[in-house]
Amino acid sequence: MPIDLYFATLSPPSRAVLMTLKQLKLDVNVIDVNLQKGEHLTEEYLKRNPQHTVPTLVDDGFSLSESRAIMQYLVSKYAPNSALYPTHDLKKRAHVDRLLYYDMSIGYAIRDAVMIKVMRGVEPHENSVKNFKNNFKVLDTFIGDNKYVAGNELTIADISYLSTLTALALNDYKELDDFPNVKNWFFRIQKELPYFDEVNGKIPELIKQFAASKK
Ligand SMILES: N[C@@H](CCC(=O)N[C@@H](CS)C(=O)NCC(=O)O)C(=O)O
C-alpha cells in the first residue's frame, strides 16, 4: 500500500517530509491540498488531522501530522538506526531531536521577522528582528565547522532546516549574510541532495508571486 502525503508546495514542513520520503526512496502518493480553497478544513480532512495542517501522512491507515514527528516515524519504520535518525543511539538521537525542536524556533523567527510583511502587511516588531538574529546566531554556533547540522552525517535535521530556510528566498537569502556557517551549510548541502531542486526549485519564484499577490 503506497504512503499518502497530503501536501502543499509552498509549505516548508510539507517539503521536508517529501524530501525525507525521497531520501528513503519510498513510494509516495502526493495529494495536493489547496489551502486557499480551504481543502484542509473539510470534515474528511479534519478526521485525518484535527490540526488541519499540511503535511499529513497516511501510512497503512495510520494518520500522522507534524512534519518532524512524521520524519522521525518514517526513518524509525523504514530505515531504523540509520544515520539519518539514529534510533538506537540515545545521545545521537537526542541531539537530532534537539535540533528538530530548535528548527521550530527558527521557523517562528522567520515567520515573525520576515514573512509577517507578506502575511499581515506589517513591518516586523523590533523584538522579532532581535529574536531572529539571536536564533540564527545560535544556529550558526550549532553548525560551526560541522559538515551537517548535527555533525558529520546527514540527518533529518538537515532536511528540516533546509526546508524551513527556503522561506528566506523571499529576499534572496540576504538575511543569511550575517551567519556564514548557516549560509555555507545551506547552499552546500542542498547540492548534495539529488531531489532538492525537484522539490524546492520553484520556491523562490512561487514565494515572490505569493508575496506580490498579497500586495
Ligand atoms: N508544526 C507543523 C506546522 C504545519 C503548518 O502549520 N502547516 C501550514 C502550512 S505551512 C498549514 O497547514 N496551515 C493551515 C492551517 O493551519 O490551517 C508541522 O511541522 O507540520
PDB file of C-alpha atoms in Angstrom, residues 9-198:
ATOM      1  CA  THR A   9       4.187  23.157  -2.358  1.00  0.00           C
ATOM      2  CA  LEU A  10       4.619  26.457  -0.518  1.00  0.00           C
ATOM      3  CA  SER A  11       4.588  24.719   2.863  1.00  0.00           C
ATOM      4  CA  PRO A  12       8.142  24.155   4.163  1.00  0.00           C
ATOM      5  CA  PRO A  13       7.136  21.298   6.512  1.00  0.00           C
ATOM      6  CA  SER A  14       5.383  19.547   3.595  1.00  0.00           C
ATOM      7  CA  ARG A  15       8.563  19.732   1.533  1.00  0.00           C
ATOM      8  CA  ALA A  16      10.672  18.478   4.448  1.00  0.00           C
ATOM      9  CA  VAL A  17       8.549  15.325   4.609  1.00  0.00           C
ATOM     10  CA  LEU A  18       8.609  14.853   0.836  1.00  0.00           C
ATOM     11  CA  MET A  19      12.421  15.142   0.839  1.00  0.00           C
ATOM     12  CA  THR A  20      12.617  12.569   3.642  1.00  0.00           C
ATOM     13  CA  LEU A  21      10.460  10.160   1.606  1.00  0.00           C
ATOM     14  CA  LYS A  22      12.751  10.706  -1.375  1.00  0.00           C
ATOM     15  CA  GLN A  23      15.878  10.252   0.737  1.00  0.00           C
ATOM     16  CA  LEU A  24      14.420   6.909   1.886  1.00  0.00           C
ATOM     17  CA  LYS A  25      13.417   6.071  -1.717  1.00  0.00           C
ATOM     18  CA  LEU A  26       9.860   5.260  -0.632  1.00  0.00           C
ATOM     19  CA  ASP A  27       6.886   5.245  -2.991  1.00  0.00           C
ATOM     20  CA  VAL A  28       4.525   8.060  -2.174  1.00  0.00           C
ATOM     21  CA  ASN A  29       1.204   9.256  -3.426  1.00  0.00           C
ATOM     22  CA  VAL A  30       1.376  13.057  -3.132  1.00  0.00           C
ATOM     23  CA  ILE A  31      -2.038  14.668  -2.720  1.00  0.00           C
ATOM     24  CA  ASP A  32      -2.048  18.435  -3.244  1.00  0.00           C
ATOM     25  CA  VAL A  33      -4.153  20.297  -0.704  1.00  0.00           C
ATOM     26  CA  ASN A  34      -5.276  23.769  -1.755  1.00  0.00           C
ATOM     27  CA  LEU A  35      -5.184  25.791   1.470  1.00  0.00           C
ATOM     28  CA  GLN A  36      -6.550  28.916  -0.258  1.00  0.00           C
ATOM     29  CA  LYS A  37      -9.670  26.951  -1.173  1.00  0.00           C
ATOM     30  CA  GLY A  38      -9.970  25.512   2.346  1.00  0.00           C
ATOM     31  CA  GLU A  39      -9.425  21.902   1.306  1.00  0.00           C
ATOM     32  CA  HIS A  40      -7.784  21.318   4.708  1.00  0.00           C
ATOM     33  CA  LEU A  41     -10.955  22.331   6.541  1.00  0.00           C
ATOM     34  CA  THR A  42     -13.340  19.696   5.188  1.00  0.00           C
ATOM     35  CA  GLU A  43     -14.899  17.157   7.549  1.00  0.00           C
ATOM     36  CA  GLU A  44     -12.961  14.388   5.818  1.00  0.00           C
ATOM     37  CA  TYR A  45      -9.612  16.171   6.230  1.00  0.00           C
ATOM     38  CA  LEU A  46     -10.309  17.043   9.872  1.00  0.00           C
ATOM     39  CA  LYS A  47     -10.952  13.361  10.630  1.00  0.00           C
ATOM     40  CA  ARG A  48      -7.488  12.639   9.289  1.00  0.00           C
ATOM     41  CA  ASN A  49      -5.878  15.614  11.039  1.00  0.00           C
ATOM     42  CA  PRO A  50      -7.818  17.733  13.546  1.00  0.00           C
ATOM     43  CA  GLN A  51      -4.938  20.254  13.396  1.00  0.00           C
ATOM     44  CA  HIS A  52      -5.987  20.941   9.749  1.00  0.00           C
ATOM     45  CA  THR A  53      -2.380  21.308   8.642  1.00  0.00           C
ATOM     46  CA  VAL A  54      -0.204  20.055   5.868  1.00  0.00           C
ATOM     47  CA  PRO A  55       1.726  17.861   5.821  1.00  0.00           C
ATOM     48  CA  THR A  56      -0.342  14.889   6.885  1.00  0.00           C
ATOM     49  CA  LEU A  57       0.919  11.389   6.255  1.00  0.00           C
ATOM     50  CA  VAL A  58      -1.256   8.298   5.968  1.00  0.00           C
ATOM     51  CA  ASP A  59       0.735   5.082   6.133  1.00  0.00           C
ATOM     52  CA  ASP A  60      -1.189   1.823   6.094  1.00  0.00           C
ATOM     53  CA  GLY A  61      -4.224   3.537   7.635  1.00  0.00           C
ATOM     54  CA  PHE A  62      -2.138   5.371  10.257  1.00  0.00           C
ATOM     55  CA  SER A  63      -2.585   9.112  10.025  1.00  0.00           C
ATOM     56  CA  LEU A  64       0.061  11.481  11.370  1.00  0.00           C
ATOM     57  CA  SER A  65       0.607  15.243  11.365  1.00  0.00           C
ATOM     58  CA  GLU A  66       3.573  17.402  12.465  1.00  0.00           C
ATOM     59  CA  SER A  67       6.399  17.217   9.948  1.00  0.00           C
ATOM     60  CA  ARG A  68       9.169  16.437  12.430  1.00  0.00           C
ATOM     61  CA  ALA A  69       7.169  13.616  14.036  1.00  0.00           C
ATOM     62  CA  ILE A  70       6.463  12.288  10.530  1.00  0.00           C
ATOM     63  CA  MET A  71      10.157  12.344   9.600  1.00  0.00           C
ATOM     64  CA  GLN A  72      11.072  10.566  12.845  1.00  0.00           C
ATOM     65  CA  TYR A  73       8.358   7.980  12.197  1.00  0.00           C
ATOM     66  CA  LEU A  74       9.398   7.343   8.593  1.00  0.00           C
ATOM     67  CA  VAL A  75      13.065   6.763   9.362  1.00  0.00           C
ATOM     68  CA  SER A  76      12.297   4.745  12.519  1.00  0.00           C
ATOM     69  CA  LYS A  77       9.993   2.473  10.495  1.00  0.00           C
ATOM     70  CA  TYR A  78      11.733   2.198   7.131  1.00  0.00           C
ATOM     71  CA  ALA A  79      15.444   2.690   7.949  1.00  0.00           C
ATOM     72  CA  PRO A  80      15.793   2.021  11.678  1.00  0.00           C
ATOM     73  CA  ASN A  81      19.019   3.259  13.226  1.00  0.00           C
ATOM     74  CA  SER A  82      20.276   4.773  10.003  1.00  0.00           C
ATOM     75  CA  ALA A  83      22.475   7.844  10.399  1.00  0.00           C
ATOM     76  CA  LEU A  84      19.524   9.850   9.139  1.00  0.00           C
ATOM     77  CA  TYR A  85      17.837   9.344  12.530  1.00  0.00           C
ATOM     78  CA  PRO A  86      19.918   7.137  14.857  1.00  0.00           C
ATOM     79  CA  THR A  87      17.062   5.484  16.749  1.00  0.00           C
ATOM     80  CA  HIS A  88      19.299   3.081  18.721  1.00  0.00           C
ATOM     81  CA  ASP A  89      21.875   5.652  19.813  1.00  0.00           C
ATOM     82  CA  LEU A  90      20.192   7.673  22.535  1.00  0.00           C
ATOM     83  CA  LYS A  91      22.634  10.593  22.643  1.00  0.00           C
ATOM     84  CA  LYS A  92      22.918  10.995  18.878  1.00  0.00           C
ATOM     85  CA  ARG A  93      19.165  10.755  18.525  1.00  0.00           C
ATOM     86  CA  ALA A  94      18.631  13.275  21.352  1.00  0.00           C
ATOM     87  CA  HIS A  95      20.921  15.734  19.577  1.00  0.00           C
ATOM     88  CA  VAL A  96      18.949  15.360  16.338  1.00  0.00           C
ATOM     89  CA  ASP A  97      15.710  15.788  18.333  1.00  0.00           C
ATOM     90  CA  ARG A  98      17.080  18.932  19.970  1.00  0.00           C
ATOM     91  CA  LEU A  99      17.908  20.377  16.564  1.00  0.00           C
ATOM     92  CA  LEU A 100      14.495  19.454  15.195  1.00  0.00           C
ATOM     93  CA  TYR A 101      12.818  21.300  18.087  1.00  0.00           C
ATOM     94  CA  TYR A 102      15.122  24.258  17.582  1.00  0.00           C
ATOM     95  CA  ASP A 103      14.137  24.312  13.905  1.00  0.00           C
ATOM     96  CA  MET A 104      10.634  25.209  15.086  1.00  0.00           C
ATOM     97  CA  SER A 105      12.075  28.301  16.832  1.00  0.00           C
ATOM     98  CA  ILE A 106      13.858  29.171  13.603  1.00  0.00           C
ATOM     99  CA  GLY A 107      10.617  28.733  11.660  1.00  0.00           C
ATOM    100  CA  TYR A 108       8.722  31.054  14.031  1.00  0.00           C
ATOM    101  CA  ALA A 109      11.583  33.578  13.937  1.00  0.00           C
ATOM    102  CA  ILE A 110      11.382  33.644  10.116  1.00  0.00           C
ATOM    103  CA  ARG A 111       7.605  33.956  10.252  1.00  0.00           C
ATOM    104  CA  ASP A 112       7.700  36.893  12.698  1.00  0.00           C
ATOM    105  CA  ALA A 113      10.659  38.787  11.231  1.00  0.00           C
ATOM    106  CA  VAL A 114      10.344  38.099   7.506  1.00  0.00           C
ATOM    107  CA  MET A 115       7.049  36.518   6.463  1.00  0.00           C
ATOM    108  CA  ILE A 116       4.923  38.853   8.575  1.00  0.00           C
ATOM    109  CA  LYS A 117       5.268  41.552   5.922  1.00  0.00           C
ATOM    110  CA  VAL A 118       3.745  39.224   3.367  1.00  0.00           C
ATOM    111  CA  MET A 119       1.155  37.570   5.572  1.00  0.00           C
ATOM    112  CA  ARG A 120      -0.089  40.562   7.578  1.00  0.00           C
ATOM    113  CA  GLY A 121       1.245  43.528   5.573  1.00  0.00           C
ATOM    114  CA  VAL A 122       3.049  44.984   8.609  1.00  0.00           C
ATOM    115  CA  GLU A 123       6.683  45.669   9.412  1.00  0.00           C
ATOM    116  CA  PRO A 124       8.170  43.240  11.919  1.00  0.00           C
ATOM    117  CA  HIS A 125       8.402  44.363  15.538  1.00  0.00           C
ATOM    118  CA  GLU A 126      11.951  45.199  16.633  1.00  0.00           C
ATOM    119  CA  ASN A 127      11.806  42.328  19.151  1.00  0.00           C
ATOM    120  CA  SER A 128      11.052  39.903  16.316  1.00  0.00           C
ATOM    121  CA  VAL A 129      14.068  41.149  14.383  1.00  0.00           C
ATOM    122  CA  LYS A 130      16.220  40.805  17.509  1.00  0.00           C
ATOM    123  CA  ASN A 131      14.832  37.327  18.112  1.00  0.00           C
ATOM    124  CA  PHE A 132      15.560  36.344  14.506  1.00  0.00           C
ATOM    125  CA  LYS A 133      19.197  37.428  14.897  1.00  0.00           C
ATOM    126  CA  ASN A 134      19.577  35.647  18.233  1.00  0.00           C
ATOM    127  CA  ASN A 135      18.079  32.425  16.887  1.00  0.00           C
ATOM    128  CA  PHE A 136      20.249  32.441  13.783  1.00  0.00           C
ATOM    129  CA  LYS A 137      23.351  33.182  15.873  1.00  0.00           C
ATOM    130  CA  VAL A 138      22.613  30.051  17.890  1.00  0.00           C
ATOM    131  CA  LEU A 139      22.077  28.012  14.714  1.00  0.00           C
ATOM    132  CA  ASP A 140      25.350  29.377  13.337  1.00  0.00           C
ATOM    133  CA  THR A 141      27.060  28.170  16.523  1.00  0.00           C
ATOM    134  CA  PHE A 142      25.372  24.748  16.377  1.00  0.00           C
ATOM    135  CA  ILE A 143      26.634  24.262  12.823  1.00  0.00           C
ATOM    136  CA  GLY A 144      30.120  25.652  13.479  1.00  0.00           C
ATOM    137  CA  ASP A 145      32.612  23.705  11.364  1.00  0.00           C
ATOM    138  CA  ASN A 146      30.338  20.666  11.054  1.00  0.00           C
ATOM    139  CA  LYS A 147      29.657  19.284   7.641  1.00  0.00           C
ATOM    140  CA  TYR A 148      25.999  18.740   8.550  1.00  0.00           C
ATOM    141  CA  VAL A 149      23.795  20.372  11.191  1.00  0.00           C
ATOM    142  CA  ALA A 150      24.214  17.563  13.731  1.00  0.00           C
ATOM    143  CA  GLY A 151      27.817  16.570  12.930  1.00  0.00           C
ATOM    144  CA  ASN A 152      29.442  14.551  10.192  1.00  0.00           C
ATOM    145  CA  GLU A 153      26.390  12.825   8.753  1.00  0.00           C
ATOM    146  CA  LEU A 154      23.208  13.896   7.044  1.00  0.00           C
ATOM    147  CA  THR A 155      20.189  13.681   9.364  1.00  0.00           C
ATOM    148  CA  ILE A 156      16.539  14.612   9.157  1.00  0.00           C
ATOM    149  CA  ALA A 157      17.506  17.823  10.988  1.00  0.00           C
ATOM    150  CA  ASP A 158      19.359  18.953   7.834  1.00  0.00           C
ATOM    151  CA  ILE A 159      16.299  18.186   5.740  1.00  0.00           C
ATOM    152  CA  SER A 160      14.006  20.056   8.112  1.00  0.00           C
ATOM    153  CA  TYR A 161      16.234  23.163   8.324  1.00  0.00           C
ATOM    154  CA  LEU A 162      16.851  23.218   4.570  1.00  0.00           C
ATOM    155  CA  SER A 163      13.143  23.365   4.002  1.00  0.00           C
ATOM    156  CA  THR A 164      12.477  25.935   6.739  1.00  0.00           C
ATOM    157  CA  LEU A 165      15.152  28.247   5.360  1.00  0.00           C
ATOM    158  CA  THR A 166      13.745  28.252   1.821  1.00  0.00           C
ATOM    159  CA  ALA A 167      11.294  30.914   3.077  1.00  0.00           C
ATOM    160  CA  LEU A 168      14.266  33.302   3.009  1.00  0.00           C
ATOM    161  CA  ALA A 169      14.178  33.097  -0.795  1.00  0.00           C
ATOM    162  CA  LEU A 170      11.687  35.949  -0.428  1.00  0.00           C
ATOM    163  CA  ASN A 171      14.638  38.353  -0.014  1.00  0.00           C
ATOM    164  CA  ASP A 172      17.151  36.266  -1.989  1.00  0.00           C
ATOM    165  CA  TYR A 173      18.616  34.902   1.252  1.00  0.00           C
ATOM    166  CA  LYS A 174      20.189  38.248   2.153  1.00  0.00           C
ATOM    167  CA  GLU A 175      19.450  37.591   5.854  1.00  0.00           C
ATOM    168  CA  LEU A 176      21.975  34.743   5.762  1.00  0.00           C
ATOM    169  CA  ASP A 177      24.892  37.099   5.030  1.00  0.00           C
ATOM    170  CA  ASP A 178      25.333  37.670   8.780  1.00  0.00           C
ATOM    171  CA  PHE A 179      25.514  33.939   9.526  1.00  0.00           C
ATOM    172  CA  PRO A 180      28.359  32.462   7.469  1.00  0.00           C
ATOM    173  CA  ASN A 181      28.176  28.916   8.850  1.00  0.00           C
ATOM    174  CA  VAL A 182      24.458  28.711   8.140  1.00  0.00           C
ATOM    175  CA  LYS A 183      24.865  30.235   4.688  1.00  0.00           C
ATOM    176  CA  ASN A 184      27.732  27.960   3.745  1.00  0.00           C
ATOM    177  CA  TRP A 185      25.899  24.844   5.019  1.00  0.00           C
ATOM    178  CA  PHE A 186      22.603  25.805   3.334  1.00  0.00           C
ATOM    179  CA  PHE A 187      24.000  26.236  -0.175  1.00  0.00           C
ATOM    180  CA  ARG A 188      26.481  23.346   0.115  1.00  0.00           C
ATOM    181  CA  ILE A 189      24.147  20.650   1.444  1.00  0.00           C
ATOM    182  CA  GLN A 190      21.290  21.307  -0.957  1.00  0.00           C
ATOM    183  CA  LYS A 191      23.657  20.474  -3.843  1.00  0.00           C
ATOM    184  CA  GLU A 192      24.296  17.067  -2.283  1.00  0.00           C
ATOM    185  CA  LEU A 193      20.645  16.078  -2.314  1.00  0.00           C
ATOM    186  CA  PRO A 194      19.636  14.859  -5.773  1.00  0.00           C
ATOM    187  CA  TYR A 195      15.953  15.632  -5.120  1.00  0.00           C
ATOM    188  CA  PHE A 196      16.427  19.116  -3.648  1.00  0.00           C
ATOM    189  CA  ASP A 197      15.743  21.050  -6.858  1.00  0.00           C
ATOM    190  CA  GLU A 198      12.830  18.851  -7.868  1.00  0.00           C
TER     191      GLU A 198
END
